[in-house]
């Protein structure tokens, strides 16, 4: 295998993979990345078996091939090089990185040992960048980080004839977002996407500056596939029954409070100085004048 690629293009694609390279992998090979050069395209991939990314890189391919190399080392080497043309070459069991002023060699493994990525098939959906931003800012914070209850670490997507809802809760907080511009579906469909994975989709979306993200849900494989500008993101859906959140949402209210958001935020910041010593609990009550 031999190809030429711009350092800035390769470095940009490697940044898309950063959350897919685990620091403590289940299998040693998962700390590596897969490089594929074929059909005049170069693709770099990484996965931890639950979250995976494939990113295309513009390249001039002289000889096709596939190779698995240490992910962290390769990423650090590429980011340390100056912008310009790099030559990547596989000779026997050594992967060489050649720039104008340096030459680096890495040990590699055969691509047959790397876990395959699933085929992208399933029900198709789409979501705008504005809606994904709303989810990141107004919904994700309510999801739990406690892996003891995996269902609560996910965000519930619920599509029906009434529209679409996005829900998250950690058992104490609950956030619900209604998508006004979403499509209408005859049959109700719902699925659970890990909150951390969705935040990474949002980060990559911002970097690529895309306006709409396409995604597919494979019920059989229990996977969701996001696609945007030459980047594919593979996420394993979370199994389980989501809590009946509708039962805790009151149908009417006895008290309505109108407040200045900036003033409330300022007061909350001051209260949090003392709340750290009491489980971050802040009491909001009526002031007595």
mmCIF file of C-alpha atoms in Angstrom:
data_model
loop_
_atom_site.group_PDB
_atom_site.id
_atom_site.type_symbol
_atom_site.label_atom_id
_atom_site.label_comp_id
_atom_site.label_asym_id
_atom_site.label_seq_id
_atom_site.Cartn_x
_atom_site.Cartn_y
_atom_site.Cartn_z
ATOM 1 C CA UNK A 1 0.000 0.000 0.000
ATOM 2 C CA UNK A 2 1.239 3.475 -0.858
ATOM 3 C CA UNK A 3 -0.529 6.826 -0.987
ATOM 4 C CA UNK A 4 0.035 10.562 -0.692
ATOM 5 C CA UNK A 5 -2.137 12.812 1.434
ATOM 6 C CA UNK A 6 -2.101 16.356 2.805
ATOM 7 C CA UNK A 7 -1.210 16.517 6.508
ATOM 8 C CA UNK A 8 -4.027 18.988 7.215
ATOM 9 C CA UNK A 9 -6.659 16.714 5.609
ATOM 10 C CA UNK A 10 -5.432 13.617 7.441
ATOM 11 C CA UNK A 11 -5.186 15.443 10.757
ATOM 12 C CA UNK A 12 -8.743 16.740 10.348
ATOM 13 C CA UNK A 13 -10.074 13.242 9.717
ATOM 14 C CA UNK A 14 -8.138 11.805 12.649
ATOM 15 C CA UNK A 15 -9.789 14.363 14.935
ATOM 16 C CA UNK A 16 -13.147 12.891 13.908
ATOM 17 C CA UNK A 17 -11.974 9.537 15.289
ATOM 18 C CA UNK A 18 -10.744 10.709 18.686
ATOM 19 C CA UNK A 19 -13.715 9.434 20.757
ATOM 20 C CA UNK A 20 -13.750 6.107 18.902
ATOM 21 C CA UNK A 21 -10.235 5.132 20.044
ATOM 22 C CA UNK A 22 -10.643 3.776 23.598
ATOM 23 C CA UNK A 23 -7.967 4.402 26.235
ATOM 24 C CA UNK A 24 -8.819 1.091 27.938
ATOM 25 C CA UNK A 25 -10.006 -1.187 25.108
ATOM 26 C CA UNK A 26 -11.787 -4.495 25.633
ATOM 27 C CA UNK A 27 -9.467 -5.972 23.003
ATOM 28 C CA UNK A 28 -5.885 -4.729 22.366
ATOM 29 C CA UNK A 29 -6.535 -4.229 18.647
ATOM 30 C CA UNK A 30 -9.304 -1.686 19.405
ATOM 31 C CA UNK A 31 -6.631 0.848 20.392
ATOM 32 C CA UNK A 32 -5.602 0.828 16.720
ATOM 33 C CA UNK A 33 -7.111 2.405 13.625
ATOM 34 C CA UNK A 34 -7.813 0.830 10.254
ATOM 35 C CA UNK A 35 -6.568 2.517 7.078
ATOM 36 C CA UNK A 36 -8.131 1.410 3.773
ATOM 37 C CA UNK A 37 -6.898 2.587 0.385
ATOM 38 C CA UNK A 38 -8.987 1.281 -2.506
ATOM 39 C CA UNK A 39 -11.120 2.467 -5.416
ATOM 40 C CA UNK A 40 -9.300 5.828 -5.415
ATOM 41 C CA UNK A 41 -10.497 6.510 -1.841
ATOM 42 C CA UNK A 42 -8.771 6.474 1.525
ATOM 43 C CA UNK A 43 -10.806 5.749 4.660
ATOM 44 C CA UNK A 44 -9.620 5.734 8.272
ATOM 45 C CA UNK A 45 -11.731 3.958 10.894
ATOM 46 C CA UNK A 46 -11.830 3.345 14.638
ATOM 47 C CA UNK A 47 -14.281 1.611 16.974
ATOM 48 C CA UNK A 48 -14.676 0.469 20.570
ATOM 49 C CA UNK A 49 -17.488 -1.929 19.482
ATOM 50 C CA UNK A 50 -20.136 0.505 20.812
ATOM 51 C CA UNK A 51 -19.111 3.682 19.012
ATOM 52 C CA UNK A 52 -17.272 3.789 15.695
ATOM 53 C CA UNK A 53 -16.292 6.361 13.074
ATOM 54 C CA UNK A 54 -15.228 6.060 9.436
ATOM 55 C CA UNK A 55 -13.845 9.197 7.801
ATOM 56 C CA UNK A 56 -12.858 9.700 4.167
ATOM 57 C CA UNK A 57 -9.595 11.451 3.311
ATOM 58 C CA UNK A 58 -8.675 12.899 -0.073
ATOM 59 C CA UNK A 59 -5.568 11.047 -1.233
ATOM 60 C CA UNK A 60 -3.503 10.123 -4.281
ATOM 61 C CA UNK A 61 -3.362 6.324 -4.135
ATOM 62 C CA UNK A 62 -0.461 4.614 -5.882
ATOM 63 C CA UNK A 63 -1.020 1.117 -4.470
ATOM 64 C CA UNK A 64 -4.192 -0.134 -2.777
ATOM 65 C CA UNK A 65 -4.177 -1.937 0.551
ATOM 66 C CA UNK A 66 -5.341 -2.134 4.161
ATOM 67 C CA UNK A 67 -3.417 -1.852 7.414
ATOM 68 C CA UNK A 68 -4.018 -1.575 11.177
ATOM 69 C CA UNK A 69 -1.712 0.741 13.136
ATOM 70 C CA UNK A 70 -1.594 2.125 16.741
ATOM 71 C CA UNK A 71 -4.225 4.881 16.852
ATOM 72 C CA UNK A 72 -2.892 7.212 19.544
ATOM 73 C CA UNK A 73 0.688 7.130 18.244
ATOM 74 C CA UNK A 74 -0.372 7.718 14.646
ATOM 75 C CA UNK A 75 -2.639 10.629 15.635
ATOM 76 C CA UNK A 76 0.119 12.291 17.700
ATOM 77 C CA UNK A 77 2.686 11.851 14.917
ATOM 78 C CA UNK A 78 0.438 13.370 12.247
ATOM 79 C CA UNK A 79 -0.560 16.328 14.444
ATOM 80 C CA UNK A 80 3.128 17.076 15.148
ATOM 81 C CA UNK A 81 4.016 17.370 11.454
ATOM 82 C CA UNK A 82 3.911 20.566 9.435
ATOM 83 C CA UNK A 83 1.214 21.048 6.767
ATOM 84 C CA UNK A 84 2.116 19.603 3.396
ATOM 85 C CA UNK A 85 2.235 16.362 1.443
ATOM 86 C CA UNK A 86 2.811 13.125 3.373
ATOM 87 C CA UNK A 87 3.631 9.743 1.897
ATOM 88 C CA UNK A 88 2.155 6.729 3.715
ATOM 89 C CA UNK A 89 3.618 3.401 2.724
ATOM 90 C CA UNK A 90 3.307 -0.186 3.936
ATOM 91 C CA UNK A 91 6.402 -2.359 3.493
ATOM 92 C CA UNK A 92 6.199 -5.873 4.885
ATOM 93 C CA UNK A 93 5.203 -5.352 8.552
ATOM 94 C CA UNK A 94 6.236 -1.710 8.808
ATOM 95 C CA UNK A 95 4.146 1.361 8.133
ATOM 96 C CA UNK A 96 6.194 4.378 7.057
ATOM 97 C CA UNK A 97 5.201 8.053 7.332
ATOM 98 C CA UNK A 98 7.342 10.299 5.139
ATOM 99 C CA UNK A 99 7.259 14.097 5.146
ATOM 100 C CA UNK A 100 9.609 16.677 3.654
ATOM 101 C CA UNK A 101 11.864 16.680 6.717
ATOM 102 C CA UNK A 102 11.083 13.503 8.678
ATOM 103 C CA UNK A 103 10.624 9.765 8.423
ATOM 104 C CA UNK A 104 8.694 7.688 10.972
ATOM 105 C CA UNK A 105 8.005 3.957 11.145
ATOM 106 C CA UNK A 106 5.253 2.156 13.041
ATOM 107 C CA UNK A 107 4.662 -1.538 13.661
ATOM 108 C CA UNK A 108 1.364 -2.727 12.207
ATOM 109 C CA UNK A 109 -1.104 -5.595 12.246
ATOM 110 C CA UNK A 110 -3.073 -7.353 9.528
ATOM 111 C CA UNK A 111 -6.495 -5.911 8.764
ATOM 112 C CA UNK A 112 -8.165 -9.346 9.082
ATOM 113 C CA UNK A 113 -7.952 -9.075 12.867
ATOM 114 C CA UNK A 114 -9.849 -5.775 13.022
ATOM 115 C CA UNK A 115 -13.600 -6.077 13.819
ATOM 116 C CA UNK A 116 -15.743 -5.407 10.720
ATOM 117 C CA UNK A 117 -18.166 -2.504 10.555
ATOM 118 C CA UNK A 118 -21.854 -3.418 9.985
ATOM 119 C CA UNK A 119 -23.680 -2.706 6.741
ATOM 120 C CA UNK A 120 -25.625 0.560 6.732
ATOM 121 C CA UNK A 121 -29.240 -0.597 6.342
ATOM 122 C CA UNK A 122 -32.465 0.319 8.109
ATOM 123 C CA UNK A 123 -35.212 2.933 8.482
ATOM 124 C CA UNK A 124 -34.056 6.367 7.312
ATOM 125 C CA UNK A 125 -34.453 9.602 9.246
ATOM 126 C CA UNK A 126 -32.986 13.089 9.185
ATOM 127 C CA UNK A 127 -32.437 15.857 11.701
ATOM 128 C CA UNK A 128 -31.438 19.465 11.172
ATOM 129 C CA UNK A 129 -28.345 20.994 12.709
ATOM 130 C CA UNK A 130 -30.591 23.420 14.626
ATOM 131 C CA UNK A 131 -32.529 20.555 16.237
ATOM 132 C CA UNK A 132 -29.338 18.668 17.060
ATOM 133 C CA UNK A 133 -28.000 21.817 18.710
ATOM 134 C CA UNK A 134 -31.193 22.114 20.769
ATOM 135 C CA UNK A 135 -30.785 18.514 21.920
ATOM 136 C CA UNK A 136 -27.176 19.118 22.937
ATOM 137 C CA UNK A 137 -27.938 22.312 24.856
ATOM 138 C CA UNK A 138 -31.358 21.554 26.343
ATOM 139 C CA UNK A 139 -31.696 17.761 26.574
ATOM 140 C CA UNK A 140 -28.314 16.025 26.975
ATOM 141 C CA UNK A 141 -27.559 17.515 30.409
ATOM 142 C CA UNK A 142 -30.517 15.623 31.942
ATOM 143 C CA UNK A 143 -29.183 12.205 30.922
ATOM 144 C CA UNK A 144 -27.440 10.162 33.600
ATOM 145 C CA UNK A 145 -23.720 9.350 33.607
ATOM 146 C CA UNK A 146 -24.184 6.314 35.885
ATOM 147 C CA UNK A 147 -23.495 3.182 33.833
ATOM 148 C CA UNK A 148 -25.301 1.088 36.451
ATOM 149 C CA UNK A 149 -28.536 2.157 34.741
ATOM 150 C CA UNK A 150 -27.669 2.247 31.010
ATOM 151 C CA UNK A 151 -31.196 3.236 29.931
ATOM 152 C CA UNK A 152 -30.911 6.560 31.757
ATOM 153 C CA UNK A 153 -27.610 7.372 30.029
ATOM 154 C CA UNK A 154 -29.491 7.418 26.733
ATOM 155 C CA UNK A 155 -31.702 9.954 25.005
ATOM 156 C CA UNK A 156 -35.120 8.689 23.921
ATOM 157 C CA UNK A 157 -36.206 9.531 20.370
ATOM 158 C CA UNK A 158 -39.948 9.091 19.931
ATOM 159 C CA UNK A 159 -41.582 9.498 16.508
ATOM 160 C CA UNK A 160 -45.342 9.220 16.012
ATOM 161 C CA UNK A 161 -48.342 10.667 14.164
ATOM 162 C CA UNK A 162 -48.369 13.493 16.733
ATOM 163 C CA UNK A 163 -44.824 14.563 15.832
ATOM 164 C CA UNK A 164 -41.466 13.901 17.413
ATOM 165 C CA UNK A 165 -40.230 14.126 20.983
ATOM 166 C CA UNK A 166 -36.730 13.889 22.427
ATOM 167 C CA UNK A 167 -36.538 12.952 26.117
ATOM 168 C CA UNK A 168 -33.834 12.519 28.743
ATOM 169 C CA UNK A 169 -33.857 11.943 32.500
ATOM 170 C CA UNK A 170 -31.472 10.813 35.228
ATOM 171 C CA UNK A 171 -34.264 10.054 37.703
ATOM 172 C CA UNK A 172 -34.193 13.564 39.188
ATOM 173 C CA UNK A 173 -34.240 15.836 36.139
ATOM 174 C CA UNK A 174 -36.455 15.474 33.091
ATOM 175 C CA UNK A 175 -36.157 17.306 29.766
ATOM 176 C CA UNK A 176 -38.584 17.021 26.846
ATOM 177 C CA UNK A 177 -38.083 18.634 23.452
ATOM 178 C CA UNK A 178 -40.823 18.725 20.824
ATOM 179 C CA UNK A 179 -39.513 19.028 17.264
ATOM 180 C CA UNK A 180 -41.897 21.349 15.453
ATOM 181 C CA UNK A 181 -40.455 20.835 11.970
ATOM 182 C CA UNK A 182 -40.166 17.050 12.178
ATOM 183 C CA UNK A 183 -41.840 14.557 9.870
ATOM 184 C CA UNK A 184 -45.063 12.770 10.791
ATOM 185 C CA UNK A 185 -44.969 8.958 11.116
ATOM 186 C CA UNK A 186 -48.022 6.716 10.962
ATOM 187 C CA UNK A 187 -46.580 4.101 13.321
ATOM 188 C CA UNK A 188 -44.993 5.066 16.624
ATOM 189 C CA UNK A 189 -41.263 4.399 16.692
ATOM 190 C CA UNK A 190 -38.829 4.916 19.517
ATOM 191 C CA UNK A 191 -35.176 4.148 20.191
ATOM 192 C CA UNK A 192 -32.479 4.947 22.748
ATOM 193 C CA UNK A 193 -29.238 6.607 21.626
ATOM 194 C CA UNK A 194 -26.379 7.021 24.150
ATOM 195 C CA UNK A 195 -26.124 10.669 25.185
ATOM 196 C CA UNK A 196 -22.313 10.758 24.926
ATOM 197 C CA UNK A 197 -22.422 9.397 21.378
ATOM 198 C CA UNK A 198 -25.000 11.985 20.347
ATOM 199 C CA UNK A 199 -22.793 14.747 21.792
ATOM 200 C CA UNK A 200 -19.945 13.497 19.621
ATOM 201 C CA UNK A 201 -22.210 13.569 16.565
ATOM 202 C CA UNK A 202 -22.982 17.190 17.425
ATOM 203 C CA UNK A 203 -19.254 18.019 17.777
ATOM 204 C CA UNK A 204 -18.398 16.513 14.391
ATOM 205 C CA UNK A 205 -21.421 18.181 12.789
ATOM 206 C CA UNK A 206 -20.157 21.579 13.965
ATOM 207 C CA UNK A 207 -16.674 20.917 12.601
ATOM 208 C CA UNK A 208 -18.054 19.879 9.215
ATOM 209 C CA UNK A 209 -20.538 22.780 9.180
ATOM 210 C CA UNK A 210 -23.416 20.682 7.848
ATOM 211 C CA UNK A 211 -27.066 21.785 7.918
ATOM 212 C CA UNK A 212 -28.699 18.357 8.097
ATOM 213 C CA UNK A 213 -27.648 14.948 9.410
ATOM 214 C CA UNK A 214 -28.952 11.738 7.836
ATOM 215 C CA UNK A 215 -29.272 8.638 10.003
ATOM 216 C CA UNK A 216 -30.569 5.091 9.770
ATOM 217 C CA UNK A 217 -31.831 2.741 12.459
ATOM 218 C CA UNK A 218 -31.156 -0.986 12.134
ATOM 219 C CA UNK A 219 -33.476 -2.840 14.513
ATOM 220 C CA UNK A 220 -31.898 -6.160 13.633
ATOM 221 C CA UNK A 221 -28.343 -5.021 14.427
ATOM 222 C CA UNK A 222 -29.469 -2.596 17.156
ATOM 223 C CA UNK A 223 -27.359 0.135 15.581
ATOM 224 C CA UNK A 224 -27.829 3.720 14.440
ATOM 225 C CA UNK A 225 -25.748 5.082 11.544
ATOM 226 C CA UNK A 226 -25.152 8.815 11.101
ATOM 227 C CA UNK A 227 -23.872 10.166 7.789
ATOM 228 C CA UNK A 228 -22.506 13.630 7.002
ATOM 229 C CA UNK A 229 -19.962 14.900 4.473
ATOM 230 C CA UNK A 230 -17.882 11.756 4.114
ATOM 231 C CA UNK A 231 -18.074 10.783 7.790
ATOM 232 C CA UNK A 232 -19.999 7.705 8.994
ATOM 233 C CA UNK A 233 -20.716 7.260 12.707
ATOM 234 C CA UNK A 234 -21.823 3.886 14.067
ATOM 235 C CA UNK A 235 -23.554 3.772 17.471
ATOM 236 C CA UNK A 236 -24.953 0.760 19.297
ATOM 237 C CA UNK A 237 -28.493 1.423 20.548
ATOM 238 C CA UNK A 238 -29.277 0.831 24.215
ATOM 239 C CA UNK A 239 -31.731 -1.929 25.101
ATOM 240 C CA UNK A 240 -34.342 -1.555 27.806
ATOM 241 C CA UNK A 241 -37.621 0.059 28.779
ATOM 242 C CA UNK A 242 -37.529 3.796 29.342
ATOM 243 C CA UNK A 243 -39.216 5.065 32.540
ATOM 244 C CA UNK A 244 -42.871 6.161 32.116
ATOM 245 C CA UNK A 245 -41.958 9.830 32.136
ATOM 246 C CA UNK A 246 -45.445 10.924 31.047
ATOM 247 C CA UNK A 247 -46.829 9.996 34.484
ATOM 248 C CA UNK A 248 -44.663 12.492 36.322
ATOM 249 C CA UNK A 249 -45.471 15.444 34.038
ATOM 250 C CA UNK A 250 -48.377 17.353 35.632
ATOM 251 C CA UNK A 251 -51.360 18.140 33.393
ATOM 252 C CA UNK A 252 -52.054 21.451 35.139
ATOM 253 C CA UNK A 253 -50.265 23.845 37.473
ATOM 254 C CA UNK A 254 -51.397 25.820 40.535
ATOM 255 C CA UNK A 255 -48.535 28.290 40.496
ATOM 256 C CA UNK A 256 -46.877 30.148 37.657
ATOM 257 C CA UNK A 257 -43.637 32.076 38.121
ATOM 258 C CA UNK A 258 -42.191 34.641 35.713
ATOM 259 C CA UNK A 259 -38.565 35.644 36.267
ATOM 260 C CA UNK A 260 -35.615 37.278 34.585
ATOM 261 C CA UNK A 261 -33.348 34.489 33.364
ATOM 262 C CA UNK A 262 -30.113 36.467 33.722
ATOM 263 C CA UNK A 263 -30.928 37.462 37.291
ATOM 264 C CA UNK A 264 -31.847 33.867 38.207
ATOM 265 C CA UNK A 265 -28.603 32.560 36.709
ATOM 266 C CA UNK A 266 -26.532 35.090 38.671
ATOM 267 C CA UNK A 267 -28.210 34.090 41.926
ATOM 268 C CA UNK A 268 -27.805 30.374 41.183
ATOM 269 C CA UNK A 269 -24.066 30.840 40.625
ATOM 270 C CA UNK A 270 -23.723 32.443 44.049
ATOM 271 C CA UNK A 271 -25.886 29.780 45.699
ATOM 272 C CA UNK A 272 -23.801 26.987 44.159
ATOM 273 C CA UNK A 273 -20.765 28.174 46.138
ATOM 274 C CA UNK A 274 -22.502 26.873 49.279
ATOM 275 C CA UNK A 275 -24.500 24.077 47.594
ATOM 276 C CA UNK A 276 -21.355 22.077 46.823
ATOM 277 C CA UNK A 277 -21.297 21.016 50.470
ATOM 278 C CA UNK A 278 -24.915 19.833 50.379
ATOM 279 C CA UNK A 279 -25.113 17.570 47.307
ATOM 280 C CA UNK A 280 -25.481 20.578 44.988
ATOM 281 C CA UNK A 281 -29.049 21.149 46.175
ATOM 282 C CA UNK A 282 -30.434 24.673 45.826
ATOM 283 C CA UNK A 283 -33.785 25.645 47.357
ATOM 284 C CA UNK A 284 -35.992 28.068 45.447
ATOM 285 C CA UNK A 285 -38.779 29.677 47.443
ATOM 286 C CA UNK A 286 -40.867 32.782 47.752
ATOM 287 C CA UNK A 287 -39.053 35.750 49.223
ATOM 288 C CA UNK A 288 -40.569 37.278 52.364
ATOM 289 C CA UNK A 289 -40.517 41.049 52.307
#
